[in-house]
Tab-separated table of C-alpha atoms and ligand atoms in Angstrom:
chain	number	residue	atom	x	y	z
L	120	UNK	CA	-0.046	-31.502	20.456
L	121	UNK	CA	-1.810	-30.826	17.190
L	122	UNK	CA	-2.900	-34.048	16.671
L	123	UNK	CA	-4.937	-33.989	20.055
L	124	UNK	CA	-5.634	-30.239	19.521
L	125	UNK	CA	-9.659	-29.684	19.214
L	126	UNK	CA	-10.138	-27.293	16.044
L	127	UNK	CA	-13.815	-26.976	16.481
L	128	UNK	CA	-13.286	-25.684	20.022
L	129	UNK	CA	-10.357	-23.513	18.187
L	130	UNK	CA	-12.255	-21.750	15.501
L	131	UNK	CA	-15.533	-21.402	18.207
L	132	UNK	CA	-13.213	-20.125	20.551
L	133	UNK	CA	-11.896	-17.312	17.790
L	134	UNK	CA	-15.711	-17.222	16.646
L	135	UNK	CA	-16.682	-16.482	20.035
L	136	UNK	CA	-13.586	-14.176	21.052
L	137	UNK	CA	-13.392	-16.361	24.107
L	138	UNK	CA	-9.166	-16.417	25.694
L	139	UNK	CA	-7.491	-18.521	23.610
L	140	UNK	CA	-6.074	-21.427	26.016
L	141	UNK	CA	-1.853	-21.766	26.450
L	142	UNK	CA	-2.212	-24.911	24.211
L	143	UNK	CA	-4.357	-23.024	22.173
L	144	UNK	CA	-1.851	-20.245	21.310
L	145	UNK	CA	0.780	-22.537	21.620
L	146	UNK	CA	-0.274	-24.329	18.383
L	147	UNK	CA	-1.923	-21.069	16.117
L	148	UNK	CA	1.737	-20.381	16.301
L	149	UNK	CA	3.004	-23.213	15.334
L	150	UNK	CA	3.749	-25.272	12.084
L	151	UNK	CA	0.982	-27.191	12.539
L	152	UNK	CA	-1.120	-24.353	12.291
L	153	UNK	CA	0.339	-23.866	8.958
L	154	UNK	CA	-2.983	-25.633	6.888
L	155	UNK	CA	-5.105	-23.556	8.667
L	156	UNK	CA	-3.761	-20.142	8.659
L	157	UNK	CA	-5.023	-18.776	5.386
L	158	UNK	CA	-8.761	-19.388	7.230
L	159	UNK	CA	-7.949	-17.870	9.740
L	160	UNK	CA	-6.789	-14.513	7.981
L	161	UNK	CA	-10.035	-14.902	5.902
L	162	UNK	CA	-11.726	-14.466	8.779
L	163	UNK	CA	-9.853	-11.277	9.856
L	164	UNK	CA	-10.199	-10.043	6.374
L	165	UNK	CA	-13.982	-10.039	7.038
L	166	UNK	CA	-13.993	-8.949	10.110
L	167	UNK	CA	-11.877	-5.688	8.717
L	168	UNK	CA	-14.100	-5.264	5.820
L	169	UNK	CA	-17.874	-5.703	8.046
L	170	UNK	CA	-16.571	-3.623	10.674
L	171	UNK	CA	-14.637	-1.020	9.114
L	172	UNK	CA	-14.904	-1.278	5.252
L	173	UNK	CA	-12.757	-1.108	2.924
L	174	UNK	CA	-11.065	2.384	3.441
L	175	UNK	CA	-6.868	2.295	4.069
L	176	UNK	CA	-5.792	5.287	6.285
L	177	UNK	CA	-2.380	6.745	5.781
L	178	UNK	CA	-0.196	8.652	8.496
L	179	UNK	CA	2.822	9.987	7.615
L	180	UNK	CA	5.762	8.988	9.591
L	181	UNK	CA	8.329	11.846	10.504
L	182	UNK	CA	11.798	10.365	12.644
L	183	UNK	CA	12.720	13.584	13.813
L	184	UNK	CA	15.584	12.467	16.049
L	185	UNK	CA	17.407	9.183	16.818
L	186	UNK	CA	19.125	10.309	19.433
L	187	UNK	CA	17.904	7.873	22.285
L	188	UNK	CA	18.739	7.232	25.868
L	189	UNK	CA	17.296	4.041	25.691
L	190	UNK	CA	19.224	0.775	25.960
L	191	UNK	CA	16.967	-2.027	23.991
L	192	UNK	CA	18.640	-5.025	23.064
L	193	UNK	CA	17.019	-4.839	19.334
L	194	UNK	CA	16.918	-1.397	18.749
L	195	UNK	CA	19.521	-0.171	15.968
L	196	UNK	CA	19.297	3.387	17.777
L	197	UNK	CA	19.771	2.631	21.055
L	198	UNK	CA	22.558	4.424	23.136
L	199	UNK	CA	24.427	1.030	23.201
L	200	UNK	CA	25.119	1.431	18.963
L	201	UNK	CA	27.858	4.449	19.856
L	202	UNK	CA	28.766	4.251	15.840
L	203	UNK	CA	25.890	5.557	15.003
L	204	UNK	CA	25.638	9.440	13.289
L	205	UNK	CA	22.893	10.912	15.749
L	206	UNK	CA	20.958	13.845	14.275
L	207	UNK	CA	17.382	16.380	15.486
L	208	UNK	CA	15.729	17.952	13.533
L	209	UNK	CA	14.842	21.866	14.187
L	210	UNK	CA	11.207	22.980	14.858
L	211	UNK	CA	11.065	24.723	11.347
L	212	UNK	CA	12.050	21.578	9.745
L	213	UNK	CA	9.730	19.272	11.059
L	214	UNK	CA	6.858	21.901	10.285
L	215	UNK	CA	8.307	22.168	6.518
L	216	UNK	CA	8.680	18.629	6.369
L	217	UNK	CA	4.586	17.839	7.238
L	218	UNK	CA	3.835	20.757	4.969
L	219	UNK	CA	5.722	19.150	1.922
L	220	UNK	CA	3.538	15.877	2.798
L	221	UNK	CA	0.478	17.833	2.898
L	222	UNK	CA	0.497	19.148	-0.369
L	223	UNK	CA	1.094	15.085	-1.141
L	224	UNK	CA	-2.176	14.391	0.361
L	225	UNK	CA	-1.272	13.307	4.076
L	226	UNK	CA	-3.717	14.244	6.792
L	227	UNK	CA	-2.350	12.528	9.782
L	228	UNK	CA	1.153	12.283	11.069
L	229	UNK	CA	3.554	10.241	13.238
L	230	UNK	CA	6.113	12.354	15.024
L	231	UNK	CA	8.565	9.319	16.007
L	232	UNK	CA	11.707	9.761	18.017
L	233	UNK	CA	14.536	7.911	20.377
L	234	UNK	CA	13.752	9.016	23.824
L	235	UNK	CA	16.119	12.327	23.353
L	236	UNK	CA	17.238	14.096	26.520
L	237	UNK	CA	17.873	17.253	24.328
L	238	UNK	CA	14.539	17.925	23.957
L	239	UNK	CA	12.528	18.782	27.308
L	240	UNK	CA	8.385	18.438	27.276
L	241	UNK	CA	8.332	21.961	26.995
L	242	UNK	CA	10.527	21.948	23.756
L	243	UNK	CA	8.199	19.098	22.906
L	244	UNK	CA	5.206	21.018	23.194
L	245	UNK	CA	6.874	24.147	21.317
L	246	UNK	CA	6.777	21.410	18.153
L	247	UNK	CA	3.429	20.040	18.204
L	248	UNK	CA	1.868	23.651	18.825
L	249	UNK	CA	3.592	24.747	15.890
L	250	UNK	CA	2.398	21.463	13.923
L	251	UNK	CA	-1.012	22.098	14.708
L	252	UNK	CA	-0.950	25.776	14.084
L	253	UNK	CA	0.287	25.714	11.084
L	254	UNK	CA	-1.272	22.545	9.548
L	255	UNK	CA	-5.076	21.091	9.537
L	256	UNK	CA	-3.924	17.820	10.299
L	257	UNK	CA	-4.234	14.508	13.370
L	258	UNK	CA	-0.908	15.095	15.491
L	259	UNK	CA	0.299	10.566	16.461
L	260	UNK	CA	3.238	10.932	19.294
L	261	UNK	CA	5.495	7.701	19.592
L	262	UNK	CA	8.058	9.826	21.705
L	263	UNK	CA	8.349	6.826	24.321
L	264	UNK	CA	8.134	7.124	28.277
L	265	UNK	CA	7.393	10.524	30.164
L	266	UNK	CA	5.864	11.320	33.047
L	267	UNK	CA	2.119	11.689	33.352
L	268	UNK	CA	2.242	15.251	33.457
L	269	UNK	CA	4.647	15.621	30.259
L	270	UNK	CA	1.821	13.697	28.556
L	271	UNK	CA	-1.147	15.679	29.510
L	272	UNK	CA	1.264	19.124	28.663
L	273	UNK	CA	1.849	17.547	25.287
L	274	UNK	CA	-2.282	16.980	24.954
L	275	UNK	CA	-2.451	20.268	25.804
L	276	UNK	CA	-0.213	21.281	23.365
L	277	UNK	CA	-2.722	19.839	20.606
L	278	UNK	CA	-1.351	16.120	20.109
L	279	UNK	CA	-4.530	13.800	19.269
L	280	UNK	CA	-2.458	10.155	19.721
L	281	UNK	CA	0.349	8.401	21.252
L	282	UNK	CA	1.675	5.475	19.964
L	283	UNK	CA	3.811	3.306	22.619
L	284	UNK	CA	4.432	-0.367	21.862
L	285	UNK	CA	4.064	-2.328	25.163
L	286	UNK	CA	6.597	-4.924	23.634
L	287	UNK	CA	5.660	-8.020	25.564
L	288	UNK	CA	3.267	-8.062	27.839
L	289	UNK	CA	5.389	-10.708	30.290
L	290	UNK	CA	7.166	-7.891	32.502
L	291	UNK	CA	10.375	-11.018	32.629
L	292	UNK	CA	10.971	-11.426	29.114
L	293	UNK	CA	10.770	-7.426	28.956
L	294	UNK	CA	13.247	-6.992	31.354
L	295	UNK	CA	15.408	-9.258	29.157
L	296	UNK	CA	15.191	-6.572	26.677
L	297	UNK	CA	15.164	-3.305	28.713
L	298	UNK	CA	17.938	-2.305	30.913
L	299	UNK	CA	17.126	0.981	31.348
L	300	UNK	CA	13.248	0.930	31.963
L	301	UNK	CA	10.753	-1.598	33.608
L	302	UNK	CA	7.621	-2.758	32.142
L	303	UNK	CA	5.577	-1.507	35.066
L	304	UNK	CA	6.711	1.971	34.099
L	305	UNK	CA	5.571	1.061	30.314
L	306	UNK	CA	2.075	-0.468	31.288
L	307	UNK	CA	1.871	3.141	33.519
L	308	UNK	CA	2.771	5.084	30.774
L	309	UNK	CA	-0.518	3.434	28.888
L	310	UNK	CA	-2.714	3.734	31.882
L	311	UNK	CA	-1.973	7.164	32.020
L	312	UNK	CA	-2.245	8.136	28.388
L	313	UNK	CA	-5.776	5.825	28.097
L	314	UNK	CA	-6.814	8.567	30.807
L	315	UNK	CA	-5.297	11.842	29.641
L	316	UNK	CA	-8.024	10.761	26.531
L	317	UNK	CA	-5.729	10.291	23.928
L	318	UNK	CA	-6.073	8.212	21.365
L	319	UNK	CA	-3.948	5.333	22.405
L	320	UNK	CA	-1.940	2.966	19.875
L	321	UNK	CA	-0.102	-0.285	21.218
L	322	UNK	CA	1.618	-3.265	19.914
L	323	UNK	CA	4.254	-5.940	20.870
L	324	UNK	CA	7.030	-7.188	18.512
L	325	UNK	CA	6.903	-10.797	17.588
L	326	UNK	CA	9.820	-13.202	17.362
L	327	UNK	CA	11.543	-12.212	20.203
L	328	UNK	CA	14.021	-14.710	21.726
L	329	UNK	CA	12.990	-16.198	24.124
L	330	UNK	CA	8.914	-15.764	23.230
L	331	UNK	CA	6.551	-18.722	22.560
L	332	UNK	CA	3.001	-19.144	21.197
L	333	UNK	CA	1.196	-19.066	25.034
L	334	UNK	CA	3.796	-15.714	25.195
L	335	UNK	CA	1.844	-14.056	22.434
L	336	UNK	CA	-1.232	-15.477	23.981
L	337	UNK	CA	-1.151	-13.005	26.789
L	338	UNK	CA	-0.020	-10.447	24.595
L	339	UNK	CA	-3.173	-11.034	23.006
L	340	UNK	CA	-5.091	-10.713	26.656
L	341	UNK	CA	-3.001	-8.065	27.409
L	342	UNK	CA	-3.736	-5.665	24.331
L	343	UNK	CA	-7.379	-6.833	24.297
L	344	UNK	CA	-7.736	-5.560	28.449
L	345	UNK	CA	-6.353	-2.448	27.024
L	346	UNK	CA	-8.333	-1.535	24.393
L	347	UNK	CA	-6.218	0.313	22.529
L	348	UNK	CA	-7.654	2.300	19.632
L	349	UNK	CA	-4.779	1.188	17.015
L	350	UNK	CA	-2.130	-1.766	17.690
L	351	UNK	CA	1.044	-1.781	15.870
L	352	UNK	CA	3.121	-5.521	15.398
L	353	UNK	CA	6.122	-6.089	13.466
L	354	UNK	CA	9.043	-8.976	13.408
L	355	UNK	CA	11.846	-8.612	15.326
L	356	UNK	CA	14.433	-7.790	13.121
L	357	UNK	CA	17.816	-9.100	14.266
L	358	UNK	CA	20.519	-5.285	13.872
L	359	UNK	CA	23.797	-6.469	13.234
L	360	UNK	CA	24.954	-3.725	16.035
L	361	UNK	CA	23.036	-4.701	19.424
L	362	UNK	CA	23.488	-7.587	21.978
L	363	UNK	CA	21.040	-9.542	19.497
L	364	UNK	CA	22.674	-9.363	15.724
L	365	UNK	CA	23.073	-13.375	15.833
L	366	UNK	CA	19.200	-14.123	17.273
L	367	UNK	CA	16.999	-15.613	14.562
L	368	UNK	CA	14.147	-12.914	13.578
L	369	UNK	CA	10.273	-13.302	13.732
L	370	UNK	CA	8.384	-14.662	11.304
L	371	UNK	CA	5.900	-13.140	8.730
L	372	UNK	CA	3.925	-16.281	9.327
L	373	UNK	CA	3.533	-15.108	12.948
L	374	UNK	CA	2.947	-11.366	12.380
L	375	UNK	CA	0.201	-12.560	10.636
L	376	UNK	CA	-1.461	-14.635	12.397
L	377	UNK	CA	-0.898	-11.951	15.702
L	378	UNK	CA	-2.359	-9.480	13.426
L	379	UNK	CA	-5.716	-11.699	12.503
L	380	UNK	CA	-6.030	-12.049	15.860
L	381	UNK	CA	-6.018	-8.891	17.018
L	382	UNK	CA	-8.356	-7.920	14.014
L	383	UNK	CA	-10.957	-10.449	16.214
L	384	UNK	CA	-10.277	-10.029	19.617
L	385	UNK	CA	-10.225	-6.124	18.658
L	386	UNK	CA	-13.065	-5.616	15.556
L	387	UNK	CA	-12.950	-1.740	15.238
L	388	UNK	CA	-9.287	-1.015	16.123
L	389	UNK	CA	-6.850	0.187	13.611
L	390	UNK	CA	-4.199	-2.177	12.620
L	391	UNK	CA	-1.634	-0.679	10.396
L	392	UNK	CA	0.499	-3.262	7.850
L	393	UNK	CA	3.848	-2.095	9.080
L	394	UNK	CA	6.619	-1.364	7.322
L	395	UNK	CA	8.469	-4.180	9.158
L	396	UNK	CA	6.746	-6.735	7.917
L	397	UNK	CA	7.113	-5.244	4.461
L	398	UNK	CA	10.799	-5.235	5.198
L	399	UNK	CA	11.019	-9.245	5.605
L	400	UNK	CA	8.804	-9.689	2.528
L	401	UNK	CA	7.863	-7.790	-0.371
L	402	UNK	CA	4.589	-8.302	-0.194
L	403	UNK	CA	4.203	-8.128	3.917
L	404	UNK	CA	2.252	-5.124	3.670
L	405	UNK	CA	-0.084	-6.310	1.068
L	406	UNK	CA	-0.285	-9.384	2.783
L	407	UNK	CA	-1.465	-7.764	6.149
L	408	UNK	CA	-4.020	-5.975	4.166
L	409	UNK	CA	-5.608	-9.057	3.482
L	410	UNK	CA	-5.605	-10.374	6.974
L	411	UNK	CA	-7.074	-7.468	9.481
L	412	UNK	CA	-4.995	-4.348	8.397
L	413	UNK	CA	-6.446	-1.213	7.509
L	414	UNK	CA	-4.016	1.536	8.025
L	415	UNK	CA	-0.610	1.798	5.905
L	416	UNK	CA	2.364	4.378	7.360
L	417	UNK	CA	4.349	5.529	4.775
L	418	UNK	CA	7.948	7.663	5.935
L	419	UNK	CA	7.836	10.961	4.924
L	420	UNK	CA	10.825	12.111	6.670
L	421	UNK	CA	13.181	14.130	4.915
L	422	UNK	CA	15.717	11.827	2.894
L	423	UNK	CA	18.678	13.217	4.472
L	424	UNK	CA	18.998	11.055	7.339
L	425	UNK	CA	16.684	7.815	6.167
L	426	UNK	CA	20.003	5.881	6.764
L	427	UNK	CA	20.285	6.567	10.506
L	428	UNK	CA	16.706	5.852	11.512
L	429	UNK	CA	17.366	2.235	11.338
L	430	UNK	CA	15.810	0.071	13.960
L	431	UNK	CA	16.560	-2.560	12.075
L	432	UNK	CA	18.389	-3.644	8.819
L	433	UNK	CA	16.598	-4.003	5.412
L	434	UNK	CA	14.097	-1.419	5.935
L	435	UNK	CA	12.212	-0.617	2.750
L	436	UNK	CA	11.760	3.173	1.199
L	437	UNK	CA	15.444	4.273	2.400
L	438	UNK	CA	15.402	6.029	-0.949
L	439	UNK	CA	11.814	6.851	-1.492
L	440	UNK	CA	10.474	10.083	-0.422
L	441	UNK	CA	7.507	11.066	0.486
L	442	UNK	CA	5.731	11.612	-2.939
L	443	UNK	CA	7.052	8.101	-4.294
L	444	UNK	CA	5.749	6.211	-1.349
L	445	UNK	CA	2.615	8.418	-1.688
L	446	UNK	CA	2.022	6.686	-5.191
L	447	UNK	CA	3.170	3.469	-4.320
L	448	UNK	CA	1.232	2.574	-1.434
L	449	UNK	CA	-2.150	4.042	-3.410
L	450	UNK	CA	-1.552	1.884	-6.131
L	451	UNK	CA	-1.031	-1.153	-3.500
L	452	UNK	CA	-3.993	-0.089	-1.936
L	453	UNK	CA	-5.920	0.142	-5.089
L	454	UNK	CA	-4.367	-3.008	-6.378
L	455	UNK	CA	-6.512	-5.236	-3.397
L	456	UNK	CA	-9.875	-3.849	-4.917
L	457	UNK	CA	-9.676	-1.284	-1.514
L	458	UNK	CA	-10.076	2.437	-1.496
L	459	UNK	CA	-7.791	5.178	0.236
L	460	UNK	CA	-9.279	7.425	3.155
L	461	UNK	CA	-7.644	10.659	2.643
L	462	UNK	CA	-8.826	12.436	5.714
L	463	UNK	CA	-7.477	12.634	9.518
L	464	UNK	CA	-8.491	9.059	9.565
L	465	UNK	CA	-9.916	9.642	13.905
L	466	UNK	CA	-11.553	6.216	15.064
L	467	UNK	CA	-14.567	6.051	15.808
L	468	UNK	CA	-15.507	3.325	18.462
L	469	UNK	CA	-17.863	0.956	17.971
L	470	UNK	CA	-19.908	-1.494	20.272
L	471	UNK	CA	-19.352	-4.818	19.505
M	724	5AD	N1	13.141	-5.096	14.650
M	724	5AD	C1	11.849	-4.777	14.517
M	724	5AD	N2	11.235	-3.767	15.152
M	724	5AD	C2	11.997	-3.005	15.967
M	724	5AD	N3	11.674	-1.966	16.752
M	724	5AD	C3	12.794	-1.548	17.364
M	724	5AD	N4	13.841	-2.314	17.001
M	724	5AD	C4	13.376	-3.250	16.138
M	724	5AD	C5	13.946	-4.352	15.454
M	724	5AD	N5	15.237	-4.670	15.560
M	724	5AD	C6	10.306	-1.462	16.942
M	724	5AD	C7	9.889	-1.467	18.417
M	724	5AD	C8	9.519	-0.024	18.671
M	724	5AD	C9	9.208	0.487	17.295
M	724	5AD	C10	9.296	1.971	17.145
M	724	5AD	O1	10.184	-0.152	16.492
M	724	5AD	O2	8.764	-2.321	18.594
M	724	5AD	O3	8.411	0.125	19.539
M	725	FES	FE1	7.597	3.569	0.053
M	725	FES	FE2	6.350	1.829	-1.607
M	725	FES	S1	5.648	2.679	0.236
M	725	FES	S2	8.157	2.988	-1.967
């Protein structure tokens, strides 16, 4: 294939934002790609720094429960991993905890939990009220699946995002991965928080088993029909307690290139270098920065119960709290010449 693989027709094709062809994908993710990768990440780079400059937003990350009904093969807090400590946080907690990383300089927050059955919407919306009354800050839900009318209550409520990885956009592969749920329900969920009015983040995980290069080509599709305002990737990280501890993991190589990608197909969205890909390489978040990212999420959960919020193994900053991770990500930040937006960090659209 890559010898008979047209690279002008590539690169005008990623000029051009045109659908990238199943042969097309097909070889962007593979080794052959390899000698042309760093252009292509120059290009995203660009793209980042004409459309969107060269600010980094930060949102605090708070993992206020891993309790989780949920049965996903790669998930370290699933319901399947029964040795796992489960804890919640109270109301008064997570307030005190966003407080703390206010005084640190954190405008925007991440309120991330397993889908927990001991909370109901109303208990939900009890938290974020109190969040927003409280603190002058951008409320980000990644809470998982509820019905529509739990999501407009929480909007309501005063949440400004929700963050809901679609995972794969091939509804087979997903049910691979997902007992418990089906991707039609998923793709509703999105529908349904793209019309609520929230500001809507997405993302798929990369290196799945069983996912090739045309795969993440209609992931691509997918997330660019969607228009999400932000899109969240990360490697699959292989948990040595769920159905896939022995699966090979994704590639940084391939978050990457996913991530330049989206930083074309998608100019003004914001792309965060996740802490995933940070986890599989010390310099994965820097790295990102450099090919489309523009948004960093440090956790700034309370260190109590860092070690059972594990989705997967090798996550970095088990032992740094909020303050540390505060100055390390500004000096990475300042470190790549770029500058550190210290406000709510809201997205403003742009025509392109
Ligand atoms: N490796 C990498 N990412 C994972 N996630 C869950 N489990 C893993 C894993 N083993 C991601 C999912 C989810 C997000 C909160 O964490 O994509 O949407
Ligand atoms: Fe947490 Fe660097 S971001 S220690």
């Amino acid at each position: 294939m890559a010898e008979r693989m047209d690279l002008e027709m590539l690169w005008q094709s990623l000029e051009t934002r045109a659908a990238l062809t199943p042969e097309q994908a097909g070889f962007v993710f593979s080794p052959a790609f390899d000698p042309h990768r760093e252009r292509l990440f120059g290009m995203a780079d660009e793209v980042r720094r004409r459309v969107l400059g060269d600010e980094v937003f930060l949102r605090g990350i708070v993992e206020f429960s891993n309790v989780c009904r949920c049965q996903c093969a790669y998930c370290g807090i699933s319901a399947l991993n029964a040795g796992l400590p489960r804890y919640r946080l109270t109301r008064e907690e997570i307030v005190d905890t966003i407080g703390g990383a206010v005084a640190m300089g954190y405008r925007s927050f991440v309120l991330q939990s397993g889908e927990d059955p001991g909370y109901t919407a109303d208990d939900l919306c009890g938290i974020i009220g109190a969040v927003k009354e409280r603190h002058d800050v951008a409320l980000t839900l990644s809470i998982g699946e509820w019905p529509r009318e739990a999501y407009a209550a929480f909007k309501a409520a005063g949440a400004d995002r929700y963050l809901l990885r679609i995972e794969t956009a091939d509804p087979a592969l997903y049910a691979r991965f997902h007992p418990h749920s089906t991707w039609e329900n998923r793709h509703r969920c999105l529908q349904d928080l793209k019309e609520l009015g929230y500001q809507v983040g997405s993302g798929i995980l990369v290196g799945l088993p069983g996912q090739d290069g045309a795969s993440l080509g209609r992931d691509l599709e997918y997330l660019r029909a969607l228009r999400p305002e932000m899109v969240g990737i990360g490697p699959f990280i292989p948990h040595p307690a769920t159905p896939l501890a022995g699966a090979p993991g994704g590639t940084l190589a391939a978050c990457l290139t996913f991530l330049a990608l989206l930083r074309l197909y998608l100019p003004d969205a914001f792309l965060p270098a996740t802490t995933a890909m940070g986890s599989i390489d010390p310099q994965g978040r820097q790295k990102a920065l450099r090919a489309g990212a523009n948004v960093v999420m440090p956790n700034v959960s309370p260190m109590t119960h860092r070690e059972e919020y594990q989705l997967y193994p090798g996550k970095i900053c088990l032992t740094d709290d909020a303050g540390a991770c505060r100055t390390c990500v500004e000096r990475m930040i300042v470190g790549l010449g770029r500058t550190v937006n210290t406000g709510q960090g809201h997205i403003r659209r742009r025509v392109y």
